[in-house]
Amino acid sequence: MSNILFIVCITLPILCIGSGCYLLIQEQKKRDLLSIVLISIGLAFIAFYTLPNVSDDLQRHFDVMRNYQNHSIMVIFYSGYSFVYLNNLIMYIIAQTNILGLYQAIFTFVGYFFLFKLILMIYDDLDIQNKNILIGMFLFIFCMSFYKTYILAIRNYFCFITGAYYCYALKTERIRVHHYLIVVLLLALIHPVSLVLVIPLFVDRIKNRKIQFVLFAGILFHYPILKLLLSLCPKDAFIYLKIQPYLNGTIQPYNMNYMILYMLLALFASFIIILMHKQESNTIKYLILYTILALSTFYQFDLIRRFMYLVPLFMIEPLFILLSEKKINNYFEFKKFKIKLTHILSIIMLFLSIASILATYANIIAYGWDWIF
């Protein structure tokens, strides 16, 4: 690659992200949508330049797409990933262009656009009108989105972000239940883990607190329940072959930095739940639900890193409420000092953001971050 082309490729994402951030900090609300489009395009450029390692999910996606290049479209039904035909179709279309980087670029653009749009929707609905809070939320949630991991794991995180966006749209009656179910079905055809996005519908319809408790307890202790059910299945059954490897996983020492971060994030979620426990909000129920789900997968790193991703997504609305002094104005007393709740939350968010950056940096040092250049 020539030096001029290299400079252009590096400049494009910087210009997009930089101009998007500049528009975001302006007081003109009508520019907010354009700002998140530009930022998402910049992030998509970086994703397009990224090359996976052999062990990354993205590498397996590349292998499947290369296999699709010399076949008819019917290959999506018998090759690639089982039952996720929408994902296979997207892979097939991209494979025909021979520009495989489009796969992670498209998913990154759409995923981060939905993520930032979700933040903007909640901010506007709560009528906070404080750009400092909005910018702080953007930075915190972006750090909690684990950008490098998003690119290399792609499908799982994209589905959760899109599902959270439409879950909020359902809550605010922008869409109906059947629309939401269609979205979840389509997401399940990209990654089957999306089916956990149906659980909030059950939580909404179960008014009896005892039944809700049984549901949450079942989620928390799903490991022994699954172990028991799998012991009754034939060892060559599809469900046994799919689930058993996850139940036998272990936490490797080199993943401990992320495990510590996940535990701190879960503690922060618990703190928010305690502060908001008097609020009769479905969002708090969802935050409790997905925090329990994430913590229940502590036995397997690949699972906890997936489901912990849901926690910050359902943390956005209660965090906005707690950070806005118009909505709440609590103080914590420490001897002679009074500390604003907003200051405490801001310090925790800053600490978690720095921890996320350090964990990502450690990951880059250990595994690198290869680009096409």
C-alpha positions as a printed Julia matrix, in Angstrom:
373×3 Matrix{Float64}:
   0.0     0.0    0.0
   1.35    3.44  -0.97
   2.03    6.03   1.72
  -0.66    8.34   0.3
  -3.34    5.63   0.43
  -2.25    4.69   3.94
  -2.59    8.32   5.1
  -6.05    8.56   3.5
  -7.19    5.35   5.21
  -5.99    6.56   8.6
  -7.42   10.06   8.11
 -10.96    8.93   7.19
 -11.97    7.48  10.57
 -10.26   10.35  12.42
 -12.21   12.91  10.39
 -15.52   11.08  10.8
 -15.17   10.5   14.55
 -13.7    13.96  15.16
 -16.42   15.81  13.23
 -19.1    13.63  14.86
 -17.8    14.46  18.34
 -17.64   18.17  17.45
 -21.28   18.16  16.33
 -22.32   16.22  19.44
 -20.97   18.82  21.87
 -22.89   21.6   20.12
 -26.14   22.75  21.69
 -28.11   22.22  18.49
 -30.13   19.05  19.03
 -30.91   18.64  15.33
 -27.22   17.83  14.71
 -27.14   14.96  17.22
 -28.36   12.36  14.72
 -25.75   13.4   12.14
 -23.07   13.25  14.83
 -23.8     9.62  15.73
 -23.93    8.67  12.03
 -20.45   10.14  11.51
 -19.02    8.5   14.65
 -20.51    5.14  13.63
 -19.0     5.47  10.12
 -15.59    6.23  11.66
 -15.81    3.17  13.92
 -16.9     1.08  10.91
 -13.78    2.18   8.99
 -11.55    0.95  11.84
 -13.5    -2.31  11.95
 -13.04   -2.71   8.18
  -9.25   -2.36   8.61
  -9.13   -4.96  11.42
  -7.78   -8.46  10.78
  -8.68  -11.3   13.19
  -6.38  -13.71  14.97
  -6.76  -17.44  14.35
  -8.75  -17.92  17.58
 -11.23  -15.08  16.97
 -14.85  -15.61  15.91
 -14.26  -13.2   13.04
 -11.62  -15.51  11.58
 -14.18  -18.33  11.44
 -16.6   -15.95   9.72
 -13.93  -15.17   7.12
 -13.36  -18.9    6.56
 -17.07  -19.46   5.98
 -17.27  -16.54   3.53
 -14.3   -17.82   1.55
 -16.04  -21.17   1.32
 -19.21  -19.45   0.03
 -17.45  -17.69  -2.84
 -17.7   -20.52  -5.37
 -21.15  -21.88  -4.48
 -24.77  -21.11  -5.24
 -26.91  -19.27  -2.71
 -28.37  -22.58  -1.49
 -25.08  -23.2    0.33
 -26.35  -21.04   3.21
 -28.75  -23.83   4.21
 -26.22  -26.64   4.54
 -22.87  -24.95   5.2
 -21.6   -22.32   7.59
 -23.51  -21.81  10.84
 -26.51  -23.98  11.69
 -29.97  -22.36  11.71
 -28.7   -18.75  11.5
 -29.73  -18.38   7.88
 -29.98  -14.58   7.9
 -26.36  -14.36   9.02
 -25.37  -16.93   6.39
 -27.21  -14.92   3.73
 -25.36  -11.73   4.73
 -22.09  -13.67   4.61
 -22.94  -15.07   1.17
 -23.72  -11.63  -0.29
 -20.5   -10.15   1.1
 -18.5   -13.18  -0.06
 -19.53  -12.45  -3.66
 -17.93   -8.99  -3.44
 -14.64  -10.55  -2.25
 -14.35   -7.67   0.26
 -14.71   -9.67   3.45
 -14.03   -6.7    5.71
 -17.47   -5.37   4.81
 -18.91   -7.98   7.19
 -17.57   -6.46  10.4
 -17.79   -2.92   8.99
 -21.56   -3.18   8.34
 -22.28   -4.82  11.68
 -20.15   -2.22  13.46
 -21.85    0.73  11.78
 -25.39   -0.53  12.41
 -24.61   -1.77  15.93
 -22.99    1.43  17.16
 -25.62    3.57  15.43
 -28.31    1.71  17.4
 -26.25    2.03  20.59
 -25.79    5.78  20.26
 -29.39    6.25  19.06
 -30.6     4.38  22.16
 -28.66    6.81  24.37
 -30.1     9.79  22.48
 -33.66    8.42  22.68
 -33.5     7.97  26.45
 -31.84   11.37  26.91
 -34.57   13.09  24.89
 -37.42   11.15  26.52
 -36.22   12.13  30.01
 -35.83   15.76  28.85
 -32.54   16.16  30.71
 -31.11   19.01  28.58
 -27.58   18.74  29.91
 -25.02   17.96  27.22
 -22.31   17.17  29.82
 -24.4    14.26  31.1
 -25.05   13.1   27.52
 -21.36   13.22  26.56
 -20.38   11.45  29.78
 -22.91    8.7   29.04
 -21.61    8.32  25.48
 -18.03    7.9   26.72
 -18.98    5.48  29.51
 -21.2     3.23  27.4
 -18.66    3.24  24.57
 -15.96    2.05  27.01
 -18.34   -0.63  28.3
 -18.99   -1.76  24.71
 -15.42   -3.18  24.51
 -14.92   -1.96  20.95
 -12.08   -4.31  19.96
 -13.94   -7.33  21.34
 -17.1    -6.16  19.57
 -15.32   -6.22  16.2
 -13.81   -9.67  16.72
 -16.91  -11.3   18.27
 -19.36   -9.14  16.23
 -22.65  -11.12  16.0
 -23.37  -11.59  19.7
 -22.8    -7.96  20.67
 -24.61   -6.6   17.61
 -27.7    -8.65  18.47
 -27.72   -7.52  22.1
 -27.4    -3.83  21.19
 -30.15   -4.07  18.57
 -32.35   -6.05  20.95
 -31.86   -3.48  23.75
 -32.75   -0.68  21.33
 -36.01   -2.32  20.31
 -36.76   -3.39  23.89
 -36.7     0.28  24.88
 -38.81    1.13  21.81
 -41.35   -1.46  23.02
 -41.3    -0.06  26.56
 -42.0     3.45  25.26
 -44.73    2.13  22.91
 -42.91    3.1   19.74
 -43.48   -0.47  18.55
 -45.87   -3.28  19.52
 -45.09   -6.68  20.98
 -45.42   -8.51  17.66
 -42.95   -6.08  16.08
 -40.5    -6.78  18.88
 -40.92  -10.54  18.46
 -40.21  -10.23  14.73
 -37.0    -8.31  15.54
 -35.91  -10.96  18.06
 -36.66  -13.73  15.53
 -34.52  -11.98  12.9
 -31.73  -11.48  15.43
 -31.95  -15.17  16.38
 -31.31  -15.94  12.72
 -28.04  -14.02  13.15
 -27.12  -15.44  16.57
 -29.32  -17.81  18.64
 -28.26  -16.16  21.92
 -30.69  -13.38  20.94
 -33.52  -15.56  22.28
 -32.69  -14.34  25.82
 -34.2   -11.02  24.67
 -37.64  -12.67  24.92
 -37.32  -13.06  28.71
 -38.39   -9.43  29.47
 -41.77  -10.18  27.92
 -42.32  -12.88  30.56
 -41.13  -10.56  33.33
 -43.6    -7.89  32.2
 -46.52  -10.28  32.26
 -45.73  -11.95  35.58
 -47.21   -9.7   38.25
 -46.92  -12.18  41.12
 -43.67  -11.44  42.99
 -43.28  -15.04  44.13
 -43.37  -16.29  40.54
 -40.92  -13.56  39.54
 -38.62  -14.73  42.34
 -38.84  -18.33  41.09
 -37.99  -17.15  37.54
 -34.96  -15.17  38.73
 -33.84  -18.07  40.97
 -34.14  -20.46  38.02
 -31.93  -18.18  35.95
 -29.38  -17.78  38.75
 -29.13  -21.55  39.32
 -29.49  -22.6   35.68
 -26.11  -24.39  35.72
 -27.18  -27.4   37.88
 -30.57  -27.42  36.12
 -28.92  -27.68  32.69
 -26.49  -30.3   33.99
 -29.43  -32.41  35.14
 -31.35  -31.99  31.89
 -28.31  -32.82  29.75
 -27.69  -35.96  31.77
 -31.06  -37.16  30.46
 -30.19  -36.39  26.82
 -28.39  -38.7   24.38
 -24.77  -37.59  24.01
 -25.14  -37.31  20.24
 -28.23  -35.07  20.48
 -27.93  -31.61  18.88
 -28.8   -29.75  22.09
 -26.26  -31.8   24.08
 -23.46  -31.09  21.59
 -24.27  -27.37  21.57
 -24.59  -26.74  25.3
 -22.21  -29.23  26.94
 -18.94  -27.51  25.84
 -20.04  -24.29  27.57
 -20.82  -26.07  30.83
 -17.35  -27.64  30.95
 -15.45  -24.39  30.41
 -13.01  -22.86  32.89
 -11.7   -19.37  33.64
  -8.15  -19.01  32.35
  -5.65  -16.81  34.26
  -5.17  -14.49  31.27
  -8.89  -13.63  31.38
  -8.81  -12.5   35.0
  -8.48   -8.8   34.12
 -11.82   -8.92  32.3
 -13.38  -11.06  35.04
 -12.46   -8.45  37.65
 -13.93   -5.73  35.44
 -17.14   -7.73  34.98
 -17.5    -8.18  38.74
 -17.01   -4.44  39.29
 -19.61   -3.71  36.61
 -22.04   -6.11  38.31
 -21.43   -4.35  41.65
 -22.15   -1.0   40.01
 -25.36   -2.4   38.54
 -26.32   -3.68  42.01
 -25.66   -0.2   43.46
 -27.96    1.35  40.84
 -30.64   -1.25  41.56
 -30.5    -0.44  45.3
 -30.79    3.31  44.6
 -33.73    2.76  42.24
 -35.51   -0.04  44.13
 -38.54    2.14  44.88
 -39.03    2.95  41.22
 -41.74    0.82  39.62
 -39.79    0.66  36.36
 -39.57   -2.18  33.9
 -36.03   -1.06  33.08
 -34.93   -1.82  36.66
 -36.52   -5.26  36.37
 -34.59   -5.83  33.14
 -31.36   -4.65  34.78
 -31.92   -7.06  37.67
 -32.75   -9.85  35.21
 -29.65   -9.48  33.05
 -27.31   -8.85  36.0
 -28.5   -12.13  37.52
 -28.17  -13.87  34.14
 -24.62  -12.58  33.67
 -23.51  -13.5   37.2
 -25.03  -16.98  36.82
 -22.52  -17.71  34.01
 -19.43  -17.06  36.17
 -18.27  -20.63  35.51
 -17.46  -19.94  31.83
 -15.61  -16.89  30.49
 -17.16  -17.08  26.99
 -20.62  -16.94  28.56
 -20.08  -14.19  31.12
 -18.4   -11.95  28.54
 -21.47  -12.36  26.33
 -24.2   -11.79  28.91
 -22.41   -9.11  30.92
 -22.68   -7.04  27.73
 -26.41   -6.68  28.4
 -25.88   -5.05  31.8
 -24.62   -1.58  30.69
 -27.26   -1.5   27.92
 -30.07   -1.66  30.5
 -28.15    0.62  32.85
 -28.49    3.67  30.59
 -31.96    4.86  31.6
 -31.57    4.55  35.4
 -28.12    6.15  35.16
 -29.55    9.11  33.27
 -32.21    9.52  35.96
 -29.68    9.33  38.79
 -27.24   11.71  37.1
 -29.86   14.36  36.46
 -30.41   16.55  39.51
 -33.8    17.49  38.1
 -34.85   13.88  38.6
 -33.09   13.08  41.87
 -30.93   15.05  44.29
 -29.61   12.63  46.9
 -26.59   13.21  49.11
 -24.43   10.77  51.01
 -23.03   11.95  54.33
 -19.49   10.97  55.35
 -18.77   12.51  58.79
 -18.66   16.27  58.11
 -18.87   16.03  54.34
 -21.85   15.77  52.04
 -21.1    14.14  48.69
 -23.57   14.41  45.84
 -24.84   11.15  44.41
 -24.1    12.47  40.93
 -20.44   12.93  41.89
 -20.21    9.41  43.31
 -21.74    7.92  40.16
 -19.47   10.01  37.92
 -16.36    8.84  39.79
 -17.45    5.19  39.51
 -18.18    5.6   35.8
 -14.76    7.18  35.26
 -13.07    4.4   37.22
 -14.87    1.67  35.24
 -14.06    3.43  31.94
 -10.36    3.57  32.81
 -10.47   -0.09  33.9
 -12.06   -1.02  30.55
  -9.37    0.89  28.62
  -6.62   -0.83  30.64
  -8.2    -4.27  30.08
  -8.37   -3.57  26.35
  -4.77   -2.35  26.36
  -3.66   -5.55  28.14
  -5.57   -7.56  25.52
  -3.83   -5.69  22.69
  -0.41   -6.26  24.3
  -1.18   -9.99  24.64
  -2.88  -10.63  21.27
  -2.13   -7.58  19.15
  -4.52   -5.67  16.94
  -3.73   -6.49  13.33
  -4.81   -4.22  10.48
  -4.83   -4.76   6.72
  -2.0    -2.25   6.21
